[in-house]
Amino acid sequence: MGVTLASGVFRVMEEKFVISASRTKDLVRVSPGRLAEILNGNVPARFGLGMKPQLLQLESIGALVIWTKDPANMMIHPLLHEVLERYVEDHGGIIILNLTVTGLGGSALEPGLPTVDSVRNATEAVVDRELVRPEGIILRFDPLVRALLPGGILLGNISIEVFNDVLEAFYPMGIARIKTSLVDDRYAHVPERIGRLGFMLDLPDTEWLEGFYEEMASQCRRFGARLDICCHPESFVTGETNGCVDGRMINELLEDARASWRVTTTLHNDIGRQRPTCRCTYSRDIGYSPGFKTCFKNHGACIYCYSQKNLRGTAIDRATELLREMKERTGGKPAPDCTCRGNRRPQSDERR
Ligand code: SF4
């Protein structure tokens, strides 16, 4: 891989690999110390179950893709902050942030997770400190989820009002890449976990959903942002076909930063195994490394999470409490004026 310099000289560009931290766990929020140790090469990383552990070196990481629902520890956790700062400043490293903000933080679907405002403030701090550029942030209003509680109470974020609240909170920072997808209920532990809490997923039909995607896309255009749908067969809404790990996007940022290397743009599916419609480029996920905690044990977690199988934990206890409070507050009947969070099902599933 190489580039032709202005002088016409063809220069072979070193290719470095992309570290993904991680699709499977929220490492920054739940295991910041361990993440710092692994990035620093103090303890070995593992890129898959059963794979040989290996020590990382910061200078060998072409780009670091962080997935989180709360970036605060990138600033406030001393060791992690020091490692990330050194990665960016001493090694010219690029951090990509897959920042998930569903609008449900703190609700019974995301007990213990932060609110939109608190995530916005933490993100502003990370951007102001130049650990991540706004162009390197993918705002994930993802997943779209809706759950039906006894008495017809709906809890979820399939609402243009909720989406707009999130866009209004983050777009002014220069974050223009938006990602969404529908909750993935194919994994048995998801409906089981939800069922144990006394509610069930209540998802719209495909035709209705496609209409909702179009409406989200037009809201994005109104802001000057662009929407992409994760693992959507054909992105007819936006025509965008970007992965959550996007080698082209990373190389654009590396070029801007005059970095002397590039990362691969080979699709992960051409090397590893992802969902058939996944458009991510190749990366190595360190979420399988020993020592990382799951969200459900002692942290906030998402009741619809498919990557973690926990059916018990503090998050589940907190969700049970929140549901009891909601029932007491609404007397089991939905409050007429609230938005999609705890609202009655739209009569005809008419648009929003
Ligand atoms: S519970 Fe699952 S979806 Fe939620 S933050 Fe943790 S890993 Fe992500």
Short mmCIF file of C-alpha atoms in Angstrom, two decimals, residues 1 3 13-21 23 60-67 87 91-98 131-138 177 226 241-268 279-284:
data_model
loop_
_atom_site.label_atom_id
_atom_site.label_comp_id
_atom_site.label_asym_id
_atom_site.label_seq_id
_atom_site.Cartn_x
_atom_site.Cartn_y
_atom_site.Cartn_z
CA MET A 1 0.00 0.00 0.00
CA VAL A 3 0.84 7.00 -1.98
CA MET A 13 3.10 3.41 3.34
CA GLU A 14 3.49 1.25 6.40
CA GLU A 15 0.20 -0.39 7.28
CA LYS A 16 -0.66 -0.63 10.97
CA PHE A 17 -3.55 -2.53 12.53
CA VAL A 18 -6.73 -1.22 14.05
CA ILE A 19 -7.56 -2.08 17.66
CA SER A 20 -11.25 -2.27 18.52
CA ALA A 21 -12.07 -1.66 22.23
CA ARG A 23 -17.88 -4.41 20.47
CA SER A 60 2.08 -0.38 16.53
CA ILE A 61 -1.58 0.68 16.80
CA GLY A 62 -2.65 2.42 13.60
CA ALA A 63 -5.96 3.53 15.06
CA LEU A 64 -7.84 2.84 18.28
CA VAL A 65 -11.61 2.41 17.94
CA ILE A 66 -13.33 2.91 21.30
CA TRP A 67 -16.96 1.85 21.83
CA TYR A 87 -0.86 7.55 22.22
CA HIS A 91 2.75 8.48 18.66
CA GLY A 92 0.35 10.59 16.54
CA GLY A 93 -2.31 7.91 17.12
CA ILE A 94 -5.91 8.35 15.98
CA ILE A 95 -8.82 7.55 18.28
CA ILE A 96 -12.23 6.81 16.74
CA LEU A 97 -15.15 7.00 19.18
CA ASN A 98 -18.27 4.88 18.61
CA LEU A 131 -7.98 13.18 22.34
CA VAL A 132 -10.61 12.72 19.62
CA ARG A 133 -11.62 14.97 16.73
CA PRO A 134 -15.37 15.51 16.12
CA GLU A 135 -14.84 13.98 12.66
CA GLY A 136 -13.62 10.84 14.44
CA ILE A 137 -16.83 10.39 16.43
CA ILE A 138 -19.71 8.18 15.28
CA ARG A 177 -21.80 10.84 11.51
CA ARG A 226 -25.68 11.91 7.73
CA THR A 241 -22.20 2.26 3.25
CA ASN A 242 -19.88 2.92 6.13
CA GLY A 243 -18.90 0.38 8.73
CA CYS A 244 -18.65 1.12 12.46
CA VAL A 245 -14.92 0.45 11.93
CA ASP A 246 -14.29 2.36 8.74
CA GLY A 247 -10.77 2.14 7.29
CA ARG A 248 -11.50 4.86 4.70
CA MET A 249 -12.64 7.28 7.39
CA ILE A 250 -9.56 6.48 9.50
CA ASN A 251 -7.21 6.97 6.54
CA GLU A 252 -8.79 10.36 5.80
CA LEU A 253 -8.05 11.40 9.39
CA LEU A 254 -4.52 9.95 9.18
CA GLU A 255 -3.94 11.91 5.96
CA ASP A 256 -5.15 15.11 7.63
CA ALA A 257 -2.81 14.40 10.53
CA ARG A 258 0.06 13.77 8.05
CA ALA A 259 0.62 10.36 9.57
CA SER A 260 3.20 8.13 7.88
CA TRP A 261 0.99 5.06 7.89
CA ARG A 262 -2.47 3.88 6.83
CA VAL A 263 -4.82 1.15 7.96
CA THR A 264 -6.48 -1.59 5.94
CA THR A 265 -9.71 -0.96 4.08
CA THR A 266 -10.29 -4.68 3.59
CA LEU A 267 -13.73 -5.69 4.82
CA HIS A 268 -13.66 -7.68 8.05
CA ARG A 279 -19.48 -3.36 6.32
CA CYS A 280 -16.75 -2.91 8.90
CA THR A 281 -13.14 -3.02 7.77
CA TYR A 282 -10.72 -5.39 9.49
CA SER A 283 -9.83 -4.73 13.13
CA ARG A 284 -8.67 -6.73 16.17
#
